[in-house]
Short mmCIF file of N, CA and C in Angstrom, two decimals:
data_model
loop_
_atom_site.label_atom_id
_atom_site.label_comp_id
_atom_site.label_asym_id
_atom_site.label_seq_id
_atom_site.Cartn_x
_atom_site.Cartn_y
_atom_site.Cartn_z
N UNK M 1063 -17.21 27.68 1.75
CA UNK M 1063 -17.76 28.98 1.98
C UNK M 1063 -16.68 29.91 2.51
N UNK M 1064 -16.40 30.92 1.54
CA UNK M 1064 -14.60 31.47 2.45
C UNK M 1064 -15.73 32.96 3.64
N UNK M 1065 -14.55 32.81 4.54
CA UNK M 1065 -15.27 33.62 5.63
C UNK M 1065 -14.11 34.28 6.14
N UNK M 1066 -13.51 34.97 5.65
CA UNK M 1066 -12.21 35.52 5.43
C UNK M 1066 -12.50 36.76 6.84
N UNK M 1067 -11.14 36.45 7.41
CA UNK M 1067 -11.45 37.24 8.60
C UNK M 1067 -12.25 36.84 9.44
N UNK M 1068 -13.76 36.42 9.45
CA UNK M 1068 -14.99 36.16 10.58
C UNK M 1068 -14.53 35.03 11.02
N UNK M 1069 -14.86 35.18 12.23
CA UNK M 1069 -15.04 34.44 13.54
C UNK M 1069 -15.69 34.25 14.06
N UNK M 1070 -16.36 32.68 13.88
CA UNK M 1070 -17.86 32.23 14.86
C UNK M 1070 -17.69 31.27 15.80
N UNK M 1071 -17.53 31.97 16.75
CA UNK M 1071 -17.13 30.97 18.44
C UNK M 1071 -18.53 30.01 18.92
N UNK M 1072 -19.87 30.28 17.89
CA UNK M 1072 -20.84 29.61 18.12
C UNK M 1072 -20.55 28.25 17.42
N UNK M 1073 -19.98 26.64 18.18
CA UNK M 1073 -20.17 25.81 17.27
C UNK M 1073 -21.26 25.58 16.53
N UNK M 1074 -22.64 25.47 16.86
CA UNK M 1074 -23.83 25.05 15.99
C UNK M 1074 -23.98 26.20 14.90
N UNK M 1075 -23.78 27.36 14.92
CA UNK M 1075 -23.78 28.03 13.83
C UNK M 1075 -22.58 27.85 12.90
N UNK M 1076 -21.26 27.68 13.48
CA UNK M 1076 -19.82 27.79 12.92
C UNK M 1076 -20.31 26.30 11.70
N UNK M 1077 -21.10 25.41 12.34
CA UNK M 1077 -21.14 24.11 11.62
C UNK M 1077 -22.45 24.21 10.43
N UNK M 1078 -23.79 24.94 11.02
CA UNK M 1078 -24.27 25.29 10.18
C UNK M 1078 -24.01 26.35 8.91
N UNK M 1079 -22.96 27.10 8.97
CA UNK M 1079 -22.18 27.73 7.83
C UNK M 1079 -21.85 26.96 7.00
N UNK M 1080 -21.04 25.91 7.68
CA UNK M 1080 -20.30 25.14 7.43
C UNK M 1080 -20.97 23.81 6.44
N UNK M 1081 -21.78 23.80 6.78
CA UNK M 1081 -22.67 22.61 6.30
C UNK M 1081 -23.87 22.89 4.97
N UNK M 1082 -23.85 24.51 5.56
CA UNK M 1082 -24.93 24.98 4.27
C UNK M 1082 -25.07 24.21 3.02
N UNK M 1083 -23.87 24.51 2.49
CA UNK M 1083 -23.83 23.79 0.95
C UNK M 1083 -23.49 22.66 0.82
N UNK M 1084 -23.04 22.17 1.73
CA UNK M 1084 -22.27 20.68 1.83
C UNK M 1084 -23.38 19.41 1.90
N UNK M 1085 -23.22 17.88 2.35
CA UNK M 1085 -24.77 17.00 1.78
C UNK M 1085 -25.80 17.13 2.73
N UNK M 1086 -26.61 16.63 2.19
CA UNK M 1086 -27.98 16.55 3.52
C UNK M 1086 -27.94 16.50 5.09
N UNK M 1087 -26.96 15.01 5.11
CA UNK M 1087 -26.48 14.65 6.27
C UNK M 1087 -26.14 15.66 7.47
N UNK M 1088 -24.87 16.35 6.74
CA UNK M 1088 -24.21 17.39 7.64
C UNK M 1088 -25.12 18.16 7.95
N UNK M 1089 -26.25 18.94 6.47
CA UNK M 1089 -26.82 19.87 7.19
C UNK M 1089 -28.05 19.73 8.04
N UNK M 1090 -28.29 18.24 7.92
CA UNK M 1090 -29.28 18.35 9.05
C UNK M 1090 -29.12 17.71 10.11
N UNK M 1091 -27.57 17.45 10.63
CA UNK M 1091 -26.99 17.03 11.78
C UNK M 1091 -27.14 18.40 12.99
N UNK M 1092 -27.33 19.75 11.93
CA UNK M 1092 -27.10 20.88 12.64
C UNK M 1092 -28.32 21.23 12.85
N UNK M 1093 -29.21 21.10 12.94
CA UNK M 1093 -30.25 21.43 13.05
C UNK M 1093 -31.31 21.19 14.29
N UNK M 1094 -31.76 21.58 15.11
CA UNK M 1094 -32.52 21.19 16.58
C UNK M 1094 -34.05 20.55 15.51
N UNK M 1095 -34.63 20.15 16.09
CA UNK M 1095 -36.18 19.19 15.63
C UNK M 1095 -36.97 20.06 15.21
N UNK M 1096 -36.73 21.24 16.59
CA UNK M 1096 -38.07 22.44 16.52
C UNK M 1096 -37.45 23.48 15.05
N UNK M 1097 -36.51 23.63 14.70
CA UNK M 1097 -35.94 24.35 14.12
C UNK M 1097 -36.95 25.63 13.70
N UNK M 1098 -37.16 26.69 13.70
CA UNK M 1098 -38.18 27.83 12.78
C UNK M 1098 -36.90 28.68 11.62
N UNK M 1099 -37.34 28.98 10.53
CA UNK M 1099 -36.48 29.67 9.88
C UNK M 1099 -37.65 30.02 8.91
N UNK M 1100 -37.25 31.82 8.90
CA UNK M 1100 -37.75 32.64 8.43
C UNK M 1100 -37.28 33.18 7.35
N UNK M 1101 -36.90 32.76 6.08
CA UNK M 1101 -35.88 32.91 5.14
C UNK M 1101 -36.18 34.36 4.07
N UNK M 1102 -34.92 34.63 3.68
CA UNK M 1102 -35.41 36.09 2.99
C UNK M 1102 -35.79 35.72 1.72
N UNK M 1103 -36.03 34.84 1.46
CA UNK M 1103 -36.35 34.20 -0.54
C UNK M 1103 -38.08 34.06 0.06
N UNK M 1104 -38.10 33.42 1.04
CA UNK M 1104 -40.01 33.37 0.87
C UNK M 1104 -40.66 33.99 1.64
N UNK M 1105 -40.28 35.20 1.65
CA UNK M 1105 -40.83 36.71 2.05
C UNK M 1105 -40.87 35.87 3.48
N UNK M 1106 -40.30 35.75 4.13
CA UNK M 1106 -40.06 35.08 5.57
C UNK M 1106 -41.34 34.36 6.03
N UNK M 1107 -41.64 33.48 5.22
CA UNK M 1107 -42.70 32.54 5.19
C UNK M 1107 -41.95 31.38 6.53
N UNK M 1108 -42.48 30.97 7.39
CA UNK M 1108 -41.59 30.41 8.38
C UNK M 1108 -41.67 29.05 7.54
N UNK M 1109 -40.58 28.10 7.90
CA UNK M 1109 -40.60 26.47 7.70
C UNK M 1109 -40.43 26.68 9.09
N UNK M 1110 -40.96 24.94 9.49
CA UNK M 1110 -40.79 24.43 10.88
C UNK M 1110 -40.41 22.87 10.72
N UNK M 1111 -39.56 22.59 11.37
CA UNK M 1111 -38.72 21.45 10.95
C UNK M 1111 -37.58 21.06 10.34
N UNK M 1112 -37.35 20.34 10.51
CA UNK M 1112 -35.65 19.35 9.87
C UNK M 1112 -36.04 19.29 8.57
N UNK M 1113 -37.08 18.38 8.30
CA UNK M 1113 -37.19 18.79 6.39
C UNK M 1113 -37.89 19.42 6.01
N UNK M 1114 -38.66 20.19 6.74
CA UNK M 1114 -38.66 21.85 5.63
C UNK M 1114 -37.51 22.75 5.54
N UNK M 1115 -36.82 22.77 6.38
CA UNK M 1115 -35.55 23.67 6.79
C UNK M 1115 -34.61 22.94 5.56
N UNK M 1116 -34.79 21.64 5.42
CA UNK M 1116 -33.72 20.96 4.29
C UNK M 1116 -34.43 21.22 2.88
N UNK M 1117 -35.48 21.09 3.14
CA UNK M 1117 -36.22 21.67 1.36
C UNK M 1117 -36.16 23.23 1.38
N UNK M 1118 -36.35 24.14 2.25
CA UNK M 1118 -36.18 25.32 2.19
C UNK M 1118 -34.40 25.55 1.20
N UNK M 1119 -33.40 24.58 2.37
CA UNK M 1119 -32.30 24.83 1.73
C UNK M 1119 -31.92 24.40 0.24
N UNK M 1120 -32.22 23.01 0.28
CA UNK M 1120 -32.19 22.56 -0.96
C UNK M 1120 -32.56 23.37 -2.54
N UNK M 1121 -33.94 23.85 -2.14
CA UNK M 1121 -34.98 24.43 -3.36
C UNK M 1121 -33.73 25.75 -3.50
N UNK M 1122 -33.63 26.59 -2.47
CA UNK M 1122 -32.82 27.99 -2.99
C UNK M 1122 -31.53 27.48 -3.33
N UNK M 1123 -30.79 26.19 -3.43
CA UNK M 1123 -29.65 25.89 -3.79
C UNK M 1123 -29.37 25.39 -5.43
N UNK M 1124 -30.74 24.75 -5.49
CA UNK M 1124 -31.25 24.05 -6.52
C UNK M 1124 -31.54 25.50 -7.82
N UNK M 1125 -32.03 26.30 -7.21
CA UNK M 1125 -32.42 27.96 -8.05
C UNK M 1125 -30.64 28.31 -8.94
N UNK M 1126 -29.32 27.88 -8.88
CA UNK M 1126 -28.12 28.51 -9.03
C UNK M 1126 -27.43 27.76 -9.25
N UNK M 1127 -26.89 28.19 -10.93
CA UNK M 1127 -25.70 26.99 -11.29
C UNK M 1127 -24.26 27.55 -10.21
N UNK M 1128 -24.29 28.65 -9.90
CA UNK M 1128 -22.55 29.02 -9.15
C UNK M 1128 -23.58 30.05 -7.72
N UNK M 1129 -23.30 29.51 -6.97
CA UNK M 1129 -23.74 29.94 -5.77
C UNK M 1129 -22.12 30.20 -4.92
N UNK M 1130 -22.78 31.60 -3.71
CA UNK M 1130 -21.12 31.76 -2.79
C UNK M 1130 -21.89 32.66 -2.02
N UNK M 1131 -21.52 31.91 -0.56
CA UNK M 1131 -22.10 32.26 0.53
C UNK M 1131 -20.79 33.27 1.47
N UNK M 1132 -20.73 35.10 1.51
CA UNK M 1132 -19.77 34.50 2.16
C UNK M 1132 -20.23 35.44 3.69
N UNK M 1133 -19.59 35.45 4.60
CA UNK M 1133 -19.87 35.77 6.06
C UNK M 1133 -19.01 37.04 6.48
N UNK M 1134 -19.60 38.44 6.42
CA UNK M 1134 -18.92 39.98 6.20
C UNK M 1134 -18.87 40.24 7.77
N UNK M 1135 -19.66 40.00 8.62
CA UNK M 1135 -19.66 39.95 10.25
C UNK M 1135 -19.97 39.02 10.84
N UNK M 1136 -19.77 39.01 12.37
CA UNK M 1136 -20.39 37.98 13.29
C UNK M 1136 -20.45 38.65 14.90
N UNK M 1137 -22.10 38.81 15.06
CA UNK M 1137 -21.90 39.48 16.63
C UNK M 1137 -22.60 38.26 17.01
N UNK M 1138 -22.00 38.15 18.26
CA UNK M 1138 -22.83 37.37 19.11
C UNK M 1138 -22.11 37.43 20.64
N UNK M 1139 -23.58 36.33 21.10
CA UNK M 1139 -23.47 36.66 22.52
C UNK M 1139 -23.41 34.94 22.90
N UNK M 1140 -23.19 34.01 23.55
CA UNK M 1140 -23.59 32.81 23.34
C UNK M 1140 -24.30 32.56 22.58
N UNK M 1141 -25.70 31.85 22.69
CA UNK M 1141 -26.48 31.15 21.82
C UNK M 1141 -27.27 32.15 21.11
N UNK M 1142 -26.94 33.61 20.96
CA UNK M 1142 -27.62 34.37 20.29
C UNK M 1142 -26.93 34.81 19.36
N UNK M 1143 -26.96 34.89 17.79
CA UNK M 1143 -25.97 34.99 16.74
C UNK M 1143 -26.51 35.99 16.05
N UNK M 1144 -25.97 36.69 15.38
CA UNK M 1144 -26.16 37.77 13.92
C UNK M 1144 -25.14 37.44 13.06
N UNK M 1145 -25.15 37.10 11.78
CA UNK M 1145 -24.46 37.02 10.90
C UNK M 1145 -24.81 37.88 9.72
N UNK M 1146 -23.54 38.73 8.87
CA UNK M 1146 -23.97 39.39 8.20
C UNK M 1146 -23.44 38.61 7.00
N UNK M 1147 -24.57 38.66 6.08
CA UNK M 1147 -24.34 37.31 5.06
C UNK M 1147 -24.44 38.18 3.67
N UNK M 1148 -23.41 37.92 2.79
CA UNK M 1148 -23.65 38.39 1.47
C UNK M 1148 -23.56 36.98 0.33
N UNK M 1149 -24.36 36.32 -0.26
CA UNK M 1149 -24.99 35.99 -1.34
C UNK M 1149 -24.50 36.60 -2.68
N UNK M 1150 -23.86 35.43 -3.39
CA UNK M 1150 -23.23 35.95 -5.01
C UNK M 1150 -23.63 34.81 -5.70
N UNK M 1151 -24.61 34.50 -7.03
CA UNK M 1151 -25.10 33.65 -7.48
C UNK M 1151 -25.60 34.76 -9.09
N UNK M 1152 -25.37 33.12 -9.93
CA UNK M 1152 -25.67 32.84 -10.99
C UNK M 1152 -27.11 31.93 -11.30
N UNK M 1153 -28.05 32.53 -11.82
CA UNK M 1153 -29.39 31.27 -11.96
C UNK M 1153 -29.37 30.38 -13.00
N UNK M 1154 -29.75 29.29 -12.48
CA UNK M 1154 -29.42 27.83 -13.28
C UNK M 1154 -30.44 28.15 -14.67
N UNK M 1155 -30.29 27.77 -15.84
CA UNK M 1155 -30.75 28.20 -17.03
C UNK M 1155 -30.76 29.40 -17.28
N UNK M 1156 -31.15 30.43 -16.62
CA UNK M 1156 -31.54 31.85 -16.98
C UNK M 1156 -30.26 32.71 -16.82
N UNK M 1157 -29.18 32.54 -16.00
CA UNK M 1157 -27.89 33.22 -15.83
C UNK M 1157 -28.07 34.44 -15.65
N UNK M 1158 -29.19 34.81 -14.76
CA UNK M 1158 -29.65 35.86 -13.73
C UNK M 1158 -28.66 35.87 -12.93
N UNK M 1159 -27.73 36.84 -12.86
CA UNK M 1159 -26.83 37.08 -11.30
C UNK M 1159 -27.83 37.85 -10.44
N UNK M 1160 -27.07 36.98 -8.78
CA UNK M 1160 -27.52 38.09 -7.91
C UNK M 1160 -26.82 38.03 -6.81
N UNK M 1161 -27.40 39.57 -6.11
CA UNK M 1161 -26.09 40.25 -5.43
C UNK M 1161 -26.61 40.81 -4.00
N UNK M 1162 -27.32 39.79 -3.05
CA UNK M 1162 -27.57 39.61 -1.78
C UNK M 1162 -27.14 39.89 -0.71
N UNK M 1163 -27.30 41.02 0.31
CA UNK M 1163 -26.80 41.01 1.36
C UNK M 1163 -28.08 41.27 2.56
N UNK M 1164 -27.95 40.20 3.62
CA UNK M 1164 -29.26 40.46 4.71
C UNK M 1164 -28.25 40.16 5.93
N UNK M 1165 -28.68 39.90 7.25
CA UNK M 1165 -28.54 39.69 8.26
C UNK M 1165 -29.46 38.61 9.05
N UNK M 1166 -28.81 37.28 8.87
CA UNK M 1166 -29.54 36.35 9.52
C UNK M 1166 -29.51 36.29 11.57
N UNK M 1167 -30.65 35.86 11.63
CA UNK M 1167 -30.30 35.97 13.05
C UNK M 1167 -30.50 34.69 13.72
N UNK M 1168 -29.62 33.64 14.43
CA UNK M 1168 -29.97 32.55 15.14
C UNK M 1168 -29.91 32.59 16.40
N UNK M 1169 -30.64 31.47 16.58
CA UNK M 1169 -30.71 31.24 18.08
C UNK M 1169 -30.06 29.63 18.48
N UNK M 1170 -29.32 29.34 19.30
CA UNK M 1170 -29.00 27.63 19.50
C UNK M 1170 -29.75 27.06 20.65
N UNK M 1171 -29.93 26.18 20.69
CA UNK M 1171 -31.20 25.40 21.77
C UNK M 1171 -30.38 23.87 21.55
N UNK M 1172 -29.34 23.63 22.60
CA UNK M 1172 -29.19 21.80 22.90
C UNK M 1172 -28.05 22.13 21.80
N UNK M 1173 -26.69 23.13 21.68
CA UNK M 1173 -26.17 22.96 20.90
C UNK M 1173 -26.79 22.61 19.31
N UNK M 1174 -27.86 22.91 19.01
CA UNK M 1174 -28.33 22.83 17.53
C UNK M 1174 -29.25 24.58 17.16
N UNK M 1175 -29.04 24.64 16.14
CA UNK M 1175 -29.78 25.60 15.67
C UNK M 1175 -31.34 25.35 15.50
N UNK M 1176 -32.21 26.17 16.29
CA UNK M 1176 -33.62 25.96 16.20
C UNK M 1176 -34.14 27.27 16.01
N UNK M 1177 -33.37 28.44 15.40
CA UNK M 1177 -34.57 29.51 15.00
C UNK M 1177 -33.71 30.77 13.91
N UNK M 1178 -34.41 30.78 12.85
CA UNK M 1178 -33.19 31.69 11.88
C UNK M 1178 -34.16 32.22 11.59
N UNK M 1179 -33.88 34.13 11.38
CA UNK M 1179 -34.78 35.12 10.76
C UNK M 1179 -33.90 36.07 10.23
N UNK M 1180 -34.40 35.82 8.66
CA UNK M 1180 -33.02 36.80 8.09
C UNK M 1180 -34.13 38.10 7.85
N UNK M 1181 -32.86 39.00 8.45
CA UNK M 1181 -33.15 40.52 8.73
C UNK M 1181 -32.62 41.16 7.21
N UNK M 1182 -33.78 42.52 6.65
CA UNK M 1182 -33.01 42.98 5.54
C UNK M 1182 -31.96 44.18 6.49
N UNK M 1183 -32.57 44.40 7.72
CA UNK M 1183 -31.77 45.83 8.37
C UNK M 1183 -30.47 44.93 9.48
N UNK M 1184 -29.64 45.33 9.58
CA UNK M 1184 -28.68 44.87 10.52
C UNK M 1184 -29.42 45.55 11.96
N UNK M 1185 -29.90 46.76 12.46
CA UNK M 1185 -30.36 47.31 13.68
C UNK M 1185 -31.16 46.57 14.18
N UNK M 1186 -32.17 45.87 13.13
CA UNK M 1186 -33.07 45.11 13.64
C UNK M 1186 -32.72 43.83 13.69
N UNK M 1187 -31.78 43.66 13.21
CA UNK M 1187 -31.76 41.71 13.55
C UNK M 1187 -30.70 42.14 14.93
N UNK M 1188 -30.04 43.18 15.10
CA UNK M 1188 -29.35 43.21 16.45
C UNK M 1188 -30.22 43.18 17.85
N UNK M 1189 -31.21 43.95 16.96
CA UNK M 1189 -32.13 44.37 18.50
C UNK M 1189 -33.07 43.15 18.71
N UNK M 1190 -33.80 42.60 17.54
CA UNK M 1190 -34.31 41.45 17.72
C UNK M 1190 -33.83 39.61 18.57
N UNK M 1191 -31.99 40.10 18.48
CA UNK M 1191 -31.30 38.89 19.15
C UNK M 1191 -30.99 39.60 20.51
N UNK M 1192 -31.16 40.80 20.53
CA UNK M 1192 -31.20 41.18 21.96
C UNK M 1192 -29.47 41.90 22.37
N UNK M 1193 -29.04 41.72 20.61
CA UNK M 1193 -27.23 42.35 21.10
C UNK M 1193 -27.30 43.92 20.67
N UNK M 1194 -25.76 44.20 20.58
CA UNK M 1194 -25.54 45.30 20.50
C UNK M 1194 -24.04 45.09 20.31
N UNK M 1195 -23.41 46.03 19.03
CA UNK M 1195 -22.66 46.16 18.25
C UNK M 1195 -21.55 46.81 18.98
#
């Protein structure tokens, strides 16, 4: 995942970047039990858990023969993160490109990630983690 320039001093997020695309294992080493994630593909339908959070990931990975995650900002405060995420993908059979940009927002609990809500506005996923730019 190139992240050219960004800097995430949060390990549990730096690893969940990190792990996104990479095997099961890793990515659900990063993950807290309680995990909530509010994802922007299922109109922020929450999953709760280690394997919904891994089928959540899986299924939107599974959607794209050439997927690229890459990371345009990073505010944070300790365990409170904003990442500004842009999304570049090709769809598997149909060769639908698409051209994604939201603002995820985490939270870390026990060094693991237990709460992601991707924001379409950057103001609001700032104000919602409680930072400021």
């Amino acid at each position: 995942m190139p992240q050219e320039n960004v800097e995430i001093r949060n390990q549990a997020v730096r690893d969940f970047v990190a792990a996104f695309e990479d095997d099961d294992d890793a990515f659900r080493a990063v993950l807290h039990p309680e995990i909530e994630w509010y994802p922007i593909e299922e109109n922020r339908t929450p999953t709760h858990g280690i394997e919904a959070a891994l089928w959540n990931r899986n299924q939107w990975l599974d959607t794209w023969d050439e997927h690229q995650l890459d990371l345009e900002e990073v505010i944070e405060d300790g365990d409170d993160v904003v990442a500004g995420v842009h999304i570049t993908a090709r769809g598997r059979g149909s060769g639908v490109e698409a051209d994604v940009r939201f603002y995820a927002q985490f939270k870390v609990r026990d060094g693991k990630v237990v709460y992601i809500y991707d924001h379409d506005d950057r103001t609001r996923a700032l104000e919602a983690a409680g930072l400021r730019a």
